[in-house]
Coordinates of C-alpha atoms in Angstrom, one line a residue:
X130 CA 129.5 77.5 100.9
X131 CA 132.3 77.3 98.3
X132 CA 133.3 79.8 95.7
X133 CA 131.9 77.4 93.0
X134 CA 128.5 77.6 94.6
X135 CA 128.6 81.3 94.9
X136 CA 129.7 81.7 91.3
X137 CA 126.7 79.6 90.2
X138 CA 124.3 81.5 92.5
X139 CA 125.4 84.9 91.0
X140 CA 125.3 83.5 87.5
X141 CA 121.6 82.8 88.4
X142 CA 121.2 86.3 89.7
X143 CA 122.8 87.9 86.6
X144 CA 120.7 85.9 84.2
X145 CA 117.6 86.6 86.2
X146 CA 118.4 90.3 86.2
X147 CA 118.9 90.2 82.4
X148 CA 115.6 88.4 82.0
X149 CA 113.7 90.9 84.2
X150 CA 115.2 94.1 82.7
X151 CA 115.5 93.2 79.1
X152 CA 112.5 90.9 78.6
X153 CA 110.0 91.7 81.3
X154 CA 110.6 95.4 81.4
X155 CA 112.0 96.7 78.1
X156 CA 110.7 94.2 75.6
X157 CA 107.4 92.8 76.9
X158 CA 106.5 95.5 79.5
X159 CA 104.6 92.9 81.5
X160 CA 103.8 95.2 84.3
X161 CA 101.4 97.1 82.0
X162 CA 99.7 94.2 80.3
X163 CA 96.4 93.2 82.0
X164 CA 96.7 89.7 80.5
X165 CA 99.8 89.0 82.5
X166 CA 98.4 89.5 86.0
X167 CA 98.9 85.8 86.9
X168 CA 102.5 85.9 85.6
X169 CA 103.2 89.0 87.6
X170 CA 102.0 87.4 90.8
X171 CA 104.3 84.4 90.2
X172 CA 107.2 86.7 89.5
X173 CA 106.5 88.6 92.7
X174 CA 106.4 85.5 94.8
X175 CA 109.5 84.1 93.2
X176 CA 111.5 87.2 93.7
X177 CA 110.6 87.5 97.4
X178 CA 111.6 83.8 97.7
X179 CA 115.0 84.6 96.1
X180 CA 115.5 87.4 98.7
X181 CA 115.0 85.0 101.6
X182 CA 117.3 82.5 100.0
X183 CA 120.0 85.0 99.3
X184 CA 120.0 86.5 102.8
X185 CA 119.6 83.1 104.4
X186 CA 122.6 81.6 102.6
X187 CA 124.7 84.8 102.5
X188 CA 124.7 85.7 106.1
X189 CA 123.8 82.6 108.1
X190 CA 124.2 78.8 108.3
X191 CA 120.7 77.6 109.2
X192 CA 120.6 74.5 111.3
X193 CA 118.0 71.9 112.1
X194 CA 114.4 72.9 111.1
X195 CA 115.6 76.2 109.6
X196 CA 117.8 74.3 107.2
X197 CA 114.8 72.1 106.3
X198 CA 112.6 75.2 105.8
X199 CA 115.2 76.6 103.4
X200 CA 115.3 73.4 101.4
X201 CA 111.5 73.5 101.2
X202 CA 111.7 77.1 100.0
X203 CA 114.3 76.3 97.3
X204 CA 112.2 73.4 96.0
X205 CA 109.1 75.5 96.2
X206 CA 110.8 78.1 94.1
X207 CA 111.3 75.4 91.5
X208 CA 107.6 74.6 91.5
X209 CA 106.8 78.3 91.1
X210 CA 109.2 78.6 88.2
X211 CA 107.6 75.6 86.4
X212 CA 104.2 77.1 87.0
X213 CA 105.4 80.4 85.6
X214 CA 106.6 78.6 82.4
X215 CA 103.1 77.2 81.9
X216 CA 101.5 80.6 82.6
X217 CA 103.8 82.3 80.1
X218 CA 103.1 79.8 77.4
X219 CA 99.4 80.1 78.0
X220 CA 99.2 83.9 77.9
X221 CA 101.8 85.2 75.5
X222 CA 104.3 84.4 72.8
X223 CA 107.8 84.3 74.2
X224 CA 110.6 85.6 72.0
X225 CA 113.4 83.2 71.3
X226 CA 115.9 85.0 73.5
X227 CA 113.6 84.7 76.5
X228 CA 113.1 80.9 75.9
X229 CA 116.9 80.5 75.8
X230 CA 117.4 82.5 79.0
X231 CA 114.8 80.4 80.8
X232 CA 116.5 77.2 79.7
X233 CA 119.8 78.4 81.0
X234 CA 118.2 79.6 84.3
X235 CA 116.6 76.2 84.8
X236 CA 119.8 74.2 84.1
X237 CA 121.9 76.5 86.3
X238 CA 119.3 76.4 89.2
X239 CA 119.3 72.6 89.0
X240 CA 123.1 72.6 89.5
X241 CA 122.8 75.0 92.4
X242 CA 120.2 72.7 94.0
X243 CA 122.4 69.7 93.5
X244 CA 125.2 71.4 95.4
X245 CA 123.4 73.3 98.1
X246 CA 120.7 70.8 99.2
X247 CA 123.2 68.2 100.4
X248 CA 124.9 71.0 102.4
X249 CA 121.7 72.1 104.0
X250 CA 120.7 68.5 104.6
X251 CA 123.9 68.1 106.7
X252 CA 123.1 71.2 108.7
X253 CA 119.5 69.9 109.2
X254 CA 120.9 67.1 111.5
X255 CA 122.0 69.7 114.0
X256 CA 119.9 71.4 116.7
X257 CA 117.7 74.2 115.3
X258 CA 119.7 77.5 115.2
X259 CA 120.5 80.4 113.0
X260 CA 124.3 80.7 113.0
X261 CA 125.6 84.1 111.8
X262 CA 128.3 83.9 109.2
X263 CA 130.1 86.2 106.7
X264 CA 131.4 85.2 103.3
X265 CA 133.3 88.4 102.5
X266 CA 132.2 89.9 99.2
X267 CA 129.7 87.2 98.6
X268 CA 127.7 88.2 101.6
X269 CA 127.7 91.9 100.5
X270 CA 126.6 90.8 97.0
X271 CA 123.8 88.8 98.5
X272 CA 122.5 91.9 100.3
X273 CA 122.7 93.9 97.1
X274 CA 120.9 91.3 95.1
X275 CA 118.3 90.8 97.8
X276 CA 117.4 94.5 97.7
X277 CA 116.9 94.3 93.9
X278 CA 114.7 91.3 93.9
X279 CA 112.6 92.6 96.8
X280 CA 112.0 95.9 94.9
X281 CA 111.0 94.1 91.7
X282 CA 109.0 91.5 93.7
X283 CA 106.9 94.0 95.5
X284 CA 106.5 96.0 92.3
X285 CA 105.2 93.0 90.4
X286 CA 102.7 92.1 93.1
X287 CA 101.5 95.8 93.0
X288 CA 101.4 95.7 89.2
X289 CA 99.3 92.5 89.3
X290 CA 96.7 94.3 91.4
X291 CA 96.8 97.4 89.1
X292 CA 96.0 95.4 86.0
X293 CA 92.3 95.4 86.8
X294 CA 92.3 99.2 86.4
X295 CA 94.1 99.3 83.0
X296 CA 92.0 97.0 81.0
X297 CA 91.3 98.7 77.7
X298 CA 87.8 99.9 77.2
X299 CA 85.4 98.3 74.6
X300 CA 86.7 99.6 71.3
X301 CA 83.4 99.4 69.4
X302 CA 82.2 102.9 70.5
X303 CA 85.3 104.5 69.0
X304 CA 83.9 104.0 65.4
X305 CA 80.3 104.8 66.1
X306 CA 80.5 107.7 63.7
X307 CA 80.7 105.3 60.7
X308 CA 77.7 104.2 58.7
X309 CA 76.9 100.5 59.2
X310 CA 78.7 97.7 57.4
X311 CA 81.6 99.7 55.9
X312 CA 84.4 98.0 54.0
X313 CA 87.6 99.4 55.2
X314 CA 91.2 98.7 54.1
X315 CA 93.8 99.3 56.8
X316 CA 97.5 99.4 56.1
X317 CA 99.8 99.2 59.1
X318 CA 97.1 97.0 60.7
X319 CA 99.6 95.4 63.2
X320 CA 101.0 98.7 64.5
X321 CA 99.8 100.5 67.7
X322 CA 97.1 102.5 66.0
X323 CA 96.2 99.9 63.4
X324 CA 95.5 97.2 66.0
X325 CA 93.1 99.4 68.0
X326 CA 91.4 100.6 64.9
X327 CA 91.0 97.1 63.5
X328 CA 89.6 95.9 66.8
X329 CA 87.0 98.7 66.8
X330 CA 86.0 98.1 63.2
X331 CA 85.7 94.3 63.5
X332 CA 83.8 94.6 66.8
X333 CA 81.3 97.1 65.2
X334 CA 80.6 94.7 62.4
X335 CA 82.5 96.4 59.6
X336 CA 84.4 94.4 56.9
X337 CA 88.1 94.9 57.3
X338 CA 91.0 94.1 54.9
X339 CA 94.3 94.4 56.7
X340 CA 97.6 94.8 54.9
X341 CA 100.6 93.5 56.7
X342 CA 104.1 92.4 55.6
X343 CA 104.0 89.4 58.0
X344 CA 100.9 87.2 58.4
X345 CA 102.3 85.9 61.7
X346 CA 102.2 89.4 63.1
X347 CA 98.5 89.6 62.2
X348 CA 97.7 86.2 63.7
X349 CA 96.1 87.7 66.8
X350 CA 94.0 90.4 65.1
X351 CA 90.3 89.9 65.8
X352 CA 88.2 87.8 63.4
X353 CA 86.5 88.0 61.0
X354 CA 89.1 89.8 59.0
X355 CA 90.8 89.4 55.6
X356 CA 94.6 89.6 55.7
X357 CA 96.7 90.4 52.6
X358 CA 100.4 90.8 52.3
X359 CA 100.2 92.7 49.0
X360 CA 97.5 95.1 47.6
X361 CA 97.8 93.1 44.4
X362 CA 95.7 90.4 46.2
X363 CA 92.7 92.7 46.2
X364 CA 90.6 92.2 43.1
X365 CA 89.4 95.0 40.9
X366 CA 85.8 94.4 41.7
X367 CA 86.4 94.3 45.5
X368 CA 84.3 96.7 47.6
X369 CA 86.4 99.2 49.5
X370 CA 84.5 102.1 51.0
X371 CA 87.4 103.7 52.8
X372 CA 91.2 103.3 53.2
X373 CA 93.2 104.1 56.3
X374 CA 96.9 104.2 55.4
X375 CA 99.1 103.9 58.5
X376 CA 102.0 101.7 57.2
X377 CA 105.6 102.7 57.5
X378 CA 108.9 101.9 59.1
X379 CA 108.9 102.8 62.8
X380 CA 110.9 106.0 63.4
X381 CA 111.8 105.7 67.1
X382 CA 113.2 102.2 67.4
X383 CA 116.8 102.9 66.4
X384 CA 119.4 105.4 65.3
X385 CA 118.7 107.4 62.2
X386 CA 121.5 105.9 60.2
X387 CA 121.5 106.6 56.4
X388 CA 120.0 103.1 55.9
X389 CA 117.3 103.7 58.5
X390 CA 116.4 107.0 57.0
X391 CA 116.0 105.4 53.6
X392 CA 113.7 102.7 55.1
X393 CA 111.6 105.4 56.9
X394 CA 111.0 107.3 53.7
X395 CA 110.9 104.4 51.3
X396 CA 108.4 102.3 53.3
X397 CA 105.9 105.1 53.5
X398 CA 106.2 106.0 49.8
X399 CA 106.0 102.4 48.6
X400 CA 102.8 101.6 50.5
X401 CA 101.1 104.9 49.7
X402 CA 101.9 104.6 46.0
X403 CA 100.5 101.1 46.1
X404 CA 97.4 102.4 47.7
X405 CA 96.9 105.0 45.0
X406 CA 97.5 102.3 42.3
X407 CA 94.9 100.1 43.9
X408 CA 92.4 103.0 43.9
X409 CA 93.1 103.6 40.2
X410 CA 92.2 100.1 39.3
X411 CA 89.2 99.5 41.5
X412 CA 85.9 99.3 39.7
X413 CA 84.3 101.4 42.4
X414 CA 86.7 103.7 44.1
X415 CA 86.6 104.4 47.9
X416 CA 85.0 107.6 49.2
X417 CA 88.0 108.6 51.3
X418 CA 91.6 108.0 52.0
X419 CA 92.8 108.8 55.5
X420 CA 96.6 108.8 55.1
X421 CA 98.9 109.0 58.0
X422 CA 101.4 111.8 58.4
X423 CA 102.9 113.4 61.5
X424 CA 103.3 116.8 63.2
X425 CA 106.9 116.5 62.2
X426 CA 105.6 118.1 59.0
X427 CA 105.9 121.5 60.7
X428 CA 109.5 121.0 61.6
X429 CA 111.0 122.5 64.8
X430 CA 109.1 125.7 65.5
X431 CA 109.8 126.6 69.1
X432 CA 106.9 128.2 70.9
X433 CA 104.8 129.0 67.8
X434 CA 101.2 127.9 68.0
X435 CA 100.6 125.8 64.8
X436 CA 97.3 124.8 63.2
X437 CA 96.8 123.2 59.8
X438 CA 97.4 126.5 57.9
X439 CA 101.0 126.9 59.3
X440 CA 104.0 126.3 57.2
X441 CA 107.0 124.1 58.0
X442 CA 110.7 124.4 58.8
X443 CA 113.1 122.0 57.0
X444 CA 114.4 119.0 58.9
X445 CA 114.3 115.2 58.3
X446 CA 110.9 114.7 59.9
X447 CA 109.4 117.4 57.6
X448 CA 111.0 115.8 54.5
X449 CA 109.4 112.5 55.4
X450 CA 106.0 113.9 56.0
X451 CA 106.0 116.2 53.0
X452 CA 106.9 113.4 50.6
X453 CA 104.4 111.0 52.3
X454 CA 101.6 113.5 52.0
X455 CA 102.4 114.4 48.4
X456 CA 102.2 110.7 47.5
X457 CA 98.8 110.4 49.2
X458 CA 97.5 113.5 47.4
X459 CA 97.7 111.7 44.1
X460 CA 94.4 110.0 45.1
X461 CA 92.7 113.4 44.8
X462 CA 93.2 113.3 41.0
X463 CA 91.2 110.0 41.0
X464 CA 88.2 111.7 42.7
X465 CA 88.9 110.5 46.2
X466 CA 88.7 112.7 49.3
X467 CA 92.0 112.7 51.0
X468 CA 92.6 113.5 54.7
X469 CA 96.2 113.9 55.7
X470 CA 96.3 113.0 59.3
X471 CA 99.2 114.7 61.1
X472 CA 99.6 112.6 64.2
X473 CA 101.2 113.8 67.4
X474 CA 102.6 111.7 70.2
X475 CA 100.2 108.8 70.7
X476 CA 99.7 107.9 74.3
X477 CA 99.0 104.3 75.1
X478 CA 100.1 101.7 77.6
X479 CA 101.0 99.0 75.1
X480 CA 103.2 100.9 72.6
X481 CA 104.6 104.3 71.6
X482 CA 106.7 106.8 73.5
X483 CA 104.7 106.6 76.7
X484 CA 105.1 102.9 77.1
X485 CA 108.9 103.3 77.1
X486 CA 108.7 106.0 79.8
X487 CA 106.6 104.0 82.2
X488 CA 109.3 101.8 83.8
X489 CA 111.8 104.6 84.7
X490 CA 109.0 106.8 85.9
X491 CA 107.4 104.1 88.0
X492 CA 110.7 103.5 89.8
X493 CA 111.1 107.2 90.4
X494 CA 113.8 107.7 87.8
X495 CA 111.8 109.9 85.4
X496 CA 112.0 113.5 84.5
X497 CA 112.1 116.0 81.6
X498 CA 114.3 115.7 78.6
X499 CA 117.0 118.4 78.6
X500 CA 115.6 121.7 80.0
X501 CA 112.0 120.4 79.4
X502 CA 110.8 123.6 77.8
X503 CA 110.0 122.2 74.4
X504 CA 106.4 121.4 73.5
X505 CA 104.8 118.0 73.3
X506 CA 101.6 117.7 71.2
X507 CA 100.0 114.4 72.2
X508 CA 96.8 112.5 71.8
X509 CA 95.2 109.5 73.6
X510 CA 95.1 106.4 71.4
X511 CA 91.4 106.1 71.6
X512 CA 90.8 109.7 70.7
X513 CA 93.0 109.1 67.6
X514 CA 90.9 106.1 66.5
X515 CA 87.8 108.2 67.1
X516 CA 89.3 111.0 65.0
X517 CA 90.1 108.5 62.1
X518 CA 86.4 107.3 62.2
X519 CA 85.3 110.9 62.3
X520 CA 87.5 111.8 59.2
X521 CA 86.0 108.8 57.3
X522 CA 82.4 109.8 58.2
X523 CA 82.7 113.6 57.6
X524 CA 82.4 114.4 53.9
X525 CA 83.5 118.0 54.4
X526 CA 86.7 117.1 56.1
X527 CA 89.7 117.0 53.8
X528 CA 93.3 118.1 53.5
X529 CA 95.6 118.3 56.6
X530 CA 94.1 117.4 59.9
X531 CA 96.1 117.6 63.1
X532 CA 95.8 114.4 65.2
X533 CA 96.6 116.0 68.5
X534 CA 94.7 116.9 71.7
X535 CA 93.7 120.6 72.1
X536 CA 96.1 121.2 75.0
X537 CA 99.8 120.6 74.2
X538 CA 102.1 120.9 77.1
X539 CA 105.8 121.5 77.7
X540 CA 108.0 118.5 78.3
X541 CA 108.5 119.4 81.9
X542 CA 104.8 119.6 82.5
X543 CA 104.4 116.2 80.8
X544 CA 106.9 114.7 83.1
X545 CA 105.2 116.2 86.2
X546 CA 101.8 114.9 85.0
X547 CA 103.1 111.4 84.4
X548 CA 104.7 111.5 87.9
X549 CA 101.4 112.5 89.4
X550 CA 99.5 109.7 87.6
X551 CA 102.0 107.2 88.9
X552 CA 102.4 108.8 92.3
X553 CA 106.1 109.1 91.8
X554 CA 108.6 112.0 91.8
X555 CA 109.7 113.1 88.3
X556 CA 112.7 115.3 89.0
X557 CA 115.6 113.5 87.3
X558 CA 116.2 115.1 83.9
X559 CA 117.9 113.4 81.0
X560 CA 120.7 115.8 80.1
X561 CA 120.6 117.1 76.5
X562 CA 124.3 116.7 75.7
X563 CA 124.5 113.0 76.2
X564 CA 121.3 112.5 74.3
X565 CA 122.6 114.5 71.3
X566 CA 126.0 112.6 71.5
X567 CA 124.3 109.2 71.5
X568 CA 121.4 109.8 69.2
X569 CA 122.4 112.7 66.9
X570 CA 119.5 114.3 64.9
X571 CA 117.1 111.8 66.5
X572 CA 117.5 113.6 69.9
X573 CA 116.6 117.0 68.7
X574 CA 113.7 116.1 66.4
X575 CA 112.0 113.6 68.7
X576 CA 113.3 114.2 72.3
X577 CA 114.6 117.7 72.8
X578 CA 112.5 119.9 70.5
X579 CA 109.0 119.8 69.4
X580 CA 105.9 121.5 68.1
X581 CA 103.0 123.3 69.7
X582 CA 100.2 122.0 67.6
X583 CA 96.4 122.5 67.9
X584 CA 93.7 120.5 66.2
X585 CA 91.8 123.4 64.6
X586 CA 90.4 121.4 61.6
X587 CA 89.1 118.6 63.8
X588 CA 87.4 121.0 66.3
X589 CA 85.9 123.1 63.5
X590 CA 84.4 119.9 62.0
X591 CA 82.6 119.1 65.2
X592 CA 84.9 116.5 66.7
X593 CA 85.0 116.3 70.5
X594 CA 87.8 114.8 72.6
X595 CA 87.2 112.3 75.3
X596 CA 90.6 113.1 76.8
X597 CA 91.3 116.8 76.1
X598 CA 93.7 117.3 79.0
X599 CA 96.9 115.4 79.8
X600 CA 95.9 114.5 83.3
X601 CA 92.7 112.9 82.1
X602 CA 94.5 110.9 79.4
X603 CA 97.3 109.7 81.7
X604 CA 94.9 108.9 84.5
X605 CA 92.9 106.6 82.2
X606 CA 96.0 105.0 80.6
X607 CA 97.8 104.1 83.9
X608 CA 94.7 103.2 85.8
X609 CA 94.8 106.2 88.1
X610 CA 91.3 107.5 87.3
X611 CA 88.1 106.7 85.6
X612 CA 87.8 107.5 81.8
X613 CA 87.0 111.0 80.9
X614 CA 83.9 112.2 79.1
X615 CA 83.6 114.3 75.9
X616 CA 83.6 118.0 76.5
X617 CA 81.4 120.5 74.9
X618 CA 82.5 122.5 71.9
X619 CA 82.7 125.6 74.0
X620 CA 85.0 124.1 76.5
X621 CA 87.3 122.9 73.8
X622 CA 87.3 126.2 72.0
X623 CA 88.7 127.8 75.2
X624 CA 91.6 125.3 75.1
X625 CA 92.7 127.0 71.8
X626 CA 93.6 130.2 73.5
X627 CA 97.4 130.8 73.5
X628 CA 99.2 130.3 76.8

């Protein structure tokens, strides 16, 4: 084995590691997508094959039949890779960077085969034996790489088995509160909440108009649906019974630079003002506007228990929410009931804060942020969709409504609950100082401080939560337990008692 061969082998390892960590884990989160069970199995088999190849080449010179077996394994890995390419194209849309990485991996592996197989073929002419050898640092690197691919290979095989337990429930019952055949306009239809809401509405037979900036992003929304890229495309005589306004620049996908802050505020104001302008010109105005906001409206309030009557403390999040809500309230002057939905941390497997926490927690690297004493006010995605439908269907519900479960928890308790759901320890904290240094205001407002919010208005209006406790919600999301059931009003009222 020459230095050239080893260089190419570890170029393959490096590119494969990048593909796994960046694409499979961080970007696509394949381990938590039920549709990718087949791909996960192929990844698991391929990774375990790589481990055998790395250890076989790094520490031995296989002779005779063992050399032929290693040749067969290397060629078999090529077949698995080609099969994986077909499976990926069949089940998901690959980003351009992943396609480029796969092309480079295939070309590099072809060169490795061209160099290694003649060497193994020569060894195959000898009597069968396993001759120990040592290639200095290359052998040590082989061991290290083999450990990594074994860990990810076993994890992918386990994740493939888990996918059967995390298939999303039928969305149709989530909107059963609505009257039949409603015409609903949804902005932000391709976001985490919007997709689930649209799936529920379409499945239940409602007429849906979805506003999106990019038709390609809406290509996989369920049919039948009308997609518009501008509210100007909706005619004055169009029927719109309700509007759910969820559109806005994501707040947690990058640093809060001045430009990012302008986009966060400007995107919400622009869409909400356009919604109000649409309402003003419709021949028959909708009954209700459910307009998104966030519990950031309350600012950073420490241990105070906050319901919809509480005031706020100034910070960037509050500024965003205050201006967003004020823009939505203009619809009241047009005779439309306005519900300002102050949404907490939305828990789901396919997006939001939780989805970014799953990988480190699954590998035992999770824990609280900072001291872990700040409050997290959360809600299961399906409960949030149900609450939106409840807000549309309940004439007496207006003004601010907290979209949070009745039992907020401290961050340390959240980490422990997620660890329990995944059967992993959750003891490695993310220190506050580096987070503040790296993220600035973002760290305090979204990671290190929070709000203790209760959904007083929702409960008073008769809404019941399917997932009122964190253990129930996380158990359902990660496939650790069966879905919960709605609690009685009395049991939820007890949840409002201060801790």
